[in-house]
Amino acid sequence: AVLITQIPFCADGVRLMPNELLRSGLISCKNRNEPREYCHDKVVLSVGDGTVTYQGQELRYFEETVWMQLVHLASAQPVGTIVKFGTREFLRAIEAPLTGAYYKRLGDTLNRLTATKLSVTSNRLRSTVSFSMLPYSYRVESFDEDGEEITTKTEWQVELAPELVKLFSGEGYSRIQWHQRLALKNPVAIWLMGFLASHQTPHPLSISSIKEICRLKGDEPSVRRTVKRAAEALIEVGFLSEAEITKDK
């Protein structure tokens, strides 16, 4: 057997994500202003044979964006190797504003990812893979002559779990067009993009299933309008050429 120690490397315009995660409700579609739930070994809803269990503070799509970029940076070397990056260059790579608020938001996100435990089970894995989404993160600060921190020069050193390689084995992951993913601001559209990208042919999904997985509130007509807006966003960024929303059977 070939021992794989590295996440597959891809072009800079593409990011990789395991299909089990793309088909799950690991990332919440809640409004960012709503309080975050703390999950204790919570089994999140999934489509397909995968089972995802999560422990940690509820994750939103900024966390997923950051984690996808971390995985991309780590793919250039064996997993478990320290990855170094500057805050400014990282924020540019995820097309986030270069403001003090986002410097802080990135730091908070890295700390939040460190305090997680993720377990993934599926037929293709033939076992349960458990790991922290970010086992190690260290902030390297810079100071001026007066002892004031220079936030624009802040650097980070992080490490991803070696177990993560198993999720990128075979063809069990999907390639996400990065410019399309970053152009999306609608969380339901982001989830739909990942879900659809994880299937070679279009996969029909009921409105009720989307409501459950994305944890949407409201009655059926309200959720239908939300999904319609998400589909329109996917067409706008060029991910879909057309979409049809029919009544659930």
Short mmCIF file of C-alpha atoms in Angstrom, two decimals:
data_model
loop_
_atom_site.label_atom_id
_atom_site.label_comp_id
_atom_site.label_asym_id
_atom_site.label_seq_id
_atom_site.Cartn_x
_atom_site.Cartn_y
_atom_site.Cartn_z
CA ALA A 1 0.00 0.00 0.00
CA VAL A 2 1.11 3.55 -0.72
CA LEU A 3 1.45 5.74 2.37
CA ILE A 4 0.03 9.18 1.62
CA THR A 5 1.45 11.93 3.84
CA GLN A 6 0.32 14.98 1.90
CA ILE A 7 -2.94 16.65 0.92
CA PRO A 8 -3.26 16.70 -2.89
CA PHE A 9 -1.84 19.92 -4.30
CA CYS A 10 -3.99 21.98 -6.66
CA ALA A 11 -3.81 25.22 -8.63
CA ASP A 12 -4.14 28.48 -6.72
CA GLY A 13 -7.61 29.10 -8.17
CA VAL A 14 -8.98 25.90 -6.63
CA ARG A 15 -9.54 24.74 -3.06
CA LEU A 16 -10.21 21.16 -1.91
CA MET A 17 -12.81 19.94 0.59
CA PRO A 18 -13.74 16.40 1.73
CA ASN A 19 -17.14 15.34 0.41
CA GLU A 20 -18.37 14.19 3.83
CA LEU A 21 -18.01 17.76 5.12
CA LEU A 22 -19.56 19.38 2.04
CA ARG A 23 -22.61 17.13 2.37
CA SER A 24 -23.09 17.88 6.07
CA GLY A 25 -24.46 20.72 8.16
CA LEU A 26 -21.14 21.23 9.95
CA ILE A 27 -21.12 24.92 9.01
CA SER A 28 -24.09 26.91 10.29
CA CYS A 29 -26.07 29.18 7.96
CA LYS A 30 -27.23 31.32 10.88
CA ASN A 31 -26.87 35.07 10.80
CA ARG A 32 -23.44 36.05 12.14
CA ASN A 33 -25.13 38.29 14.73
CA GLU A 34 -26.91 35.33 16.36
CA PRO A 35 -25.20 33.80 19.42
CA ARG A 36 -23.06 30.77 18.68
CA GLU A 37 -24.11 27.41 20.09
CA TYR A 38 -21.54 25.19 21.83
CA CYS A 39 -21.69 21.68 20.41
CA HIS A 40 -20.68 18.70 22.55
CA ASP A 41 -20.09 15.61 20.40
CA LYS A 42 -23.01 16.69 18.23
CA VAL A 43 -23.93 14.51 15.26
CA VAL A 44 -24.63 17.01 12.47
CA LEU A 45 -27.15 16.25 9.74
CA SER A 46 -25.65 14.85 6.54
CA VAL A 47 -26.74 13.62 3.12
CA GLY A 48 -25.35 10.22 2.10
CA ASP A 49 -23.52 7.58 4.10
CA GLY A 50 -21.21 9.92 5.99
CA THR A 51 -21.54 10.66 9.70
CA VAL A 52 -19.97 13.83 11.07
CA THR A 53 -19.66 14.48 14.81
CA TYR A 54 -18.46 17.86 16.03
CA GLN A 55 -17.36 19.34 19.34
CA GLY A 56 -16.58 23.01 19.75
CA GLN A 57 -18.10 26.43 19.21
CA GLU A 58 -20.56 26.58 16.33
CA LEU A 59 -18.81 27.30 13.03
CA ARG A 60 -19.89 29.85 10.44
CA TYR A 61 -18.74 30.26 6.83
CA PHE A 62 -15.85 32.58 7.67
CA GLU A 63 -14.36 29.67 9.64
CA GLU A 64 -14.82 27.38 6.65
CA THR A 65 -13.16 29.94 4.34
CA VAL A 66 -10.18 30.22 6.69
CA TRP A 67 -9.90 26.44 7.07
CA MET A 68 -10.00 25.90 3.30
CA GLN A 69 -7.15 28.36 2.90
CA LEU A 70 -5.16 26.65 5.68
CA VAL A 71 -5.63 23.28 3.94
CA HIS A 72 -4.42 24.85 0.69
CA LEU A 73 -1.28 26.27 2.34
CA ALA A 74 -0.59 22.94 4.06
CA SER A 75 -0.85 20.99 0.78
CA ALA A 76 2.58 22.26 -0.27
CA GLN A 77 4.28 20.03 2.33
CA PRO A 78 3.66 16.89 4.43
CA VAL A 79 0.77 17.33 6.86
CA GLY A 80 2.08 17.92 10.37
CA THR A 81 4.69 20.39 9.15
CA ILE A 82 4.45 23.91 10.58
CA VAL A 83 2.80 26.32 8.14
CA LYS A 84 3.81 29.98 8.42
CA PHE A 85 1.95 32.98 6.99
CA GLY A 86 1.45 36.69 7.54
CA THR A 87 -1.97 37.99 8.56
CA ARG A 88 -2.04 40.55 5.75
CA GLU A 89 -1.25 38.04 2.99
CA PHE A 90 -3.76 35.56 4.42
CA LEU A 91 -6.58 38.11 4.47
CA ARG A 92 -5.75 39.06 0.88
CA ALA A 93 -5.94 35.39 -0.15
CA ILE A 94 -9.49 35.10 1.23
CA GLU A 95 -10.41 38.57 -0.10
CA ALA A 96 -11.17 39.95 3.36
CA PRO A 97 -10.76 43.65 4.25
CA LEU A 98 -7.34 44.66 5.61
CA THR A 99 -8.84 46.29 8.70
CA GLY A 100 -8.20 45.95 12.42
CA ALA A 101 -11.57 44.23 12.82
CA TYR A 102 -10.58 41.50 10.37
CA TYR A 103 -7.11 41.09 11.86
CA LYS A 104 -8.92 40.35 15.13
CA ARG A 105 -11.55 38.19 13.43
CA LEU A 106 -8.87 36.01 11.85
CA GLY A 107 -7.17 35.54 15.22
CA ASP A 108 -10.48 34.67 16.89
CA THR A 109 -11.24 32.20 14.09
CA LEU A 110 -7.89 30.42 14.40
CA ASN A 111 -8.41 30.14 18.18
CA ARG A 112 -11.93 28.80 17.61
CA LEU A 113 -10.68 26.16 15.15
CA THR A 114 -8.02 25.08 17.63
CA ALA A 115 -10.66 24.26 20.25
CA THR A 116 -12.49 21.68 18.11
CA LYS A 117 -12.84 17.93 17.70
CA LEU A 118 -14.17 16.51 14.44
CA SER A 119 -14.99 12.85 13.76
CA VAL A 120 -15.90 11.60 10.28
CA THR A 121 -17.17 8.13 9.38
CA SER A 122 -18.13 6.85 5.93
CA ASN A 123 -18.03 3.70 3.82
CA ARG A 124 -15.06 4.89 1.78
CA LEU A 125 -12.99 5.64 4.91
CA ARG A 126 -13.82 2.22 6.42
CA SER A 127 -13.21 3.72 9.86
CA THR A 128 -13.75 6.83 11.97
CA VAL A 129 -11.22 9.62 11.49
CA SER A 130 -11.01 12.01 14.47
CA PHE A 131 -8.90 15.14 14.77
CA SER A 132 -8.80 18.79 15.81
CA MET A 133 -9.43 21.09 12.86
CA LEU A 134 -6.33 23.05 13.93
CA PRO A 135 -4.21 21.23 16.54
CA TYR A 136 -1.67 24.04 16.87
CA SER A 137 -1.63 27.79 16.28
CA TYR A 138 0.89 30.35 17.49
CA ARG A 139 0.80 34.10 16.97
CA VAL A 140 4.13 35.85 16.31
CA GLU A 141 3.83 39.53 17.22
CA SER A 142 5.91 42.49 15.98
CA PHE A 143 6.52 45.69 17.95
CA ASP A 144 7.77 49.15 17.09
CA GLU A 145 10.46 51.12 18.97
CA ASP A 146 7.87 52.30 21.52
CA GLY A 147 6.76 48.77 22.30
CA GLU A 148 3.45 49.12 20.42
CA GLU A 149 2.29 46.07 18.49
CA ILE A 150 2.43 46.39 14.68
CA THR A 151 -0.67 44.40 13.79
CA THR A 152 -0.01 44.62 10.04
CA LYS A 153 3.17 42.58 10.56
CA THR A 154 1.58 39.87 12.70
CA GLU A 155 2.47 36.35 11.59
CA TRP A 156 1.07 32.93 12.45
CA GLN A 157 2.47 29.44 12.74
CA VAL A 158 -0.10 26.64 12.49
CA GLU A 159 -0.18 22.88 12.07
CA LEU A 160 -2.90 20.64 10.64
CA ALA A 161 -3.61 17.13 11.92
CA PRO A 162 -1.86 14.25 10.06
CA GLU A 163 -5.18 12.33 10.20
CA LEU A 164 -6.62 14.90 7.80
CA VAL A 165 -4.82 13.21 4.89
CA LYS A 166 -7.27 10.29 5.10
CA LEU A 167 -10.17 12.57 4.15
CA PHE A 168 -8.35 13.51 0.95
CA SER A 169 -7.67 9.95 -0.15
CA GLY A 170 -8.96 8.54 -3.44
CA GLU A 171 -11.64 10.69 -5.04
CA GLY A 172 -13.40 11.49 -1.77
CA TYR A 173 -12.95 15.24 -2.09
CA SER A 174 -14.16 18.01 -4.37
CA ARG A 175 -12.48 20.89 -6.17
CA ILE A 176 -14.04 24.25 -5.43
CA GLN A 177 -13.47 27.22 -7.75
CA TRP A 178 -12.05 29.75 -5.29
CA HIS A 179 -13.15 32.97 -7.04
CA GLN A 180 -16.73 31.69 -7.18
CA ARG A 181 -16.67 30.57 -3.55
CA LEU A 182 -15.31 33.91 -2.32
CA ALA A 183 -17.82 35.86 -4.42
CA LEU A 184 -20.71 34.23 -2.54
CA LYS A 185 -21.98 36.00 0.58
CA ASN A 186 -25.22 34.04 0.96
CA PRO A 187 -24.52 31.15 3.40
CA VAL A 188 -27.20 28.89 1.88
CA ALA A 189 -25.68 29.46 -1.57
CA ILE A 190 -22.25 28.53 -0.19
CA TRP A 191 -23.63 25.29 1.27
CA LEU A 192 -25.46 24.45 -1.97
CA MET A 193 -22.31 25.10 -4.00
CA GLY A 194 -20.31 22.65 -1.88
CA PHE A 195 -23.07 20.04 -1.89
CA LEU A 196 -23.57 20.20 -5.65
CA ALA A 197 -19.81 20.23 -6.31
CA SER A 198 -19.51 16.96 -4.39
CA HIS A 199 -21.65 15.14 -6.99
CA GLN A 200 -20.63 14.37 -10.57
CA THR A 201 -24.23 14.68 -11.76
CA PRO A 202 -26.95 17.02 -10.41
CA HIS A 203 -28.43 15.64 -7.21
CA PRO A 204 -32.03 16.63 -6.39
CA LEU A 205 -32.56 17.75 -2.81
CA SER A 206 -35.85 18.52 -1.07
CA ILE A 207 -36.58 21.95 0.40
CA SER A 208 -37.27 20.27 3.75
CA SER A 209 -33.81 18.63 3.72
CA ILE A 210 -32.11 21.95 2.96
CA LYS A 211 -34.08 23.57 5.80
CA GLU A 212 -32.93 20.90 8.26
CA ILE A 213 -29.27 20.77 7.23
CA CYS A 214 -28.86 24.56 6.95
CA ARG A 215 -30.90 25.10 10.14
CA LEU A 216 -33.20 27.60 8.45
CA LYS A 217 -36.16 29.18 10.21
CA GLY A 218 -39.58 29.97 8.79
CA ASP A 219 -42.37 28.16 6.98
CA GLU A 220 -42.07 26.28 3.70
CA PRO A 221 -42.76 29.29 1.41
CA SER A 222 -40.17 31.36 3.30
CA VAL A 223 -37.52 28.64 3.02
CA ARG A 224 -38.36 28.19 -0.66
CA ARG A 225 -37.70 31.91 -1.25
CA THR A 226 -34.39 31.60 0.62
CA VAL A 227 -33.33 28.66 -1.56
CA LYS A 228 -34.43 30.54 -4.69
CA ARG A 229 -32.20 33.50 -3.75
CA ALA A 230 -29.32 31.08 -3.11
CA ALA A 231 -29.79 29.45 -6.53
CA GLU A 232 -29.85 32.88 -8.19
CA ALA A 233 -26.57 33.75 -6.43
CA LEU A 234 -24.99 30.56 -7.80
CA ILE A 235 -26.09 31.48 -11.32
CA GLU A 236 -24.74 35.01 -10.87
CA VAL A 237 -21.22 33.81 -9.98
CA GLY A 238 -21.23 31.31 -12.86
CA PHE A 239 -21.42 28.10 -10.82
CA LEU A 240 -24.83 27.17 -12.25
CA SER A 241 -26.23 27.92 -15.67
CA GLU A 242 -29.80 27.31 -14.52
CA ALA A 243 -31.71 25.93 -11.56
CA GLU A 244 -35.22 24.59 -11.10
CA ILE A 245 -37.05 24.61 -7.78
CA THR A 246 -40.09 22.33 -7.76
CA LYS A 247 -42.50 21.26 -5.04
CA ASP A 248 -41.29 18.52 -2.69
CA LYS A 249 -42.80 15.14 -3.47
#
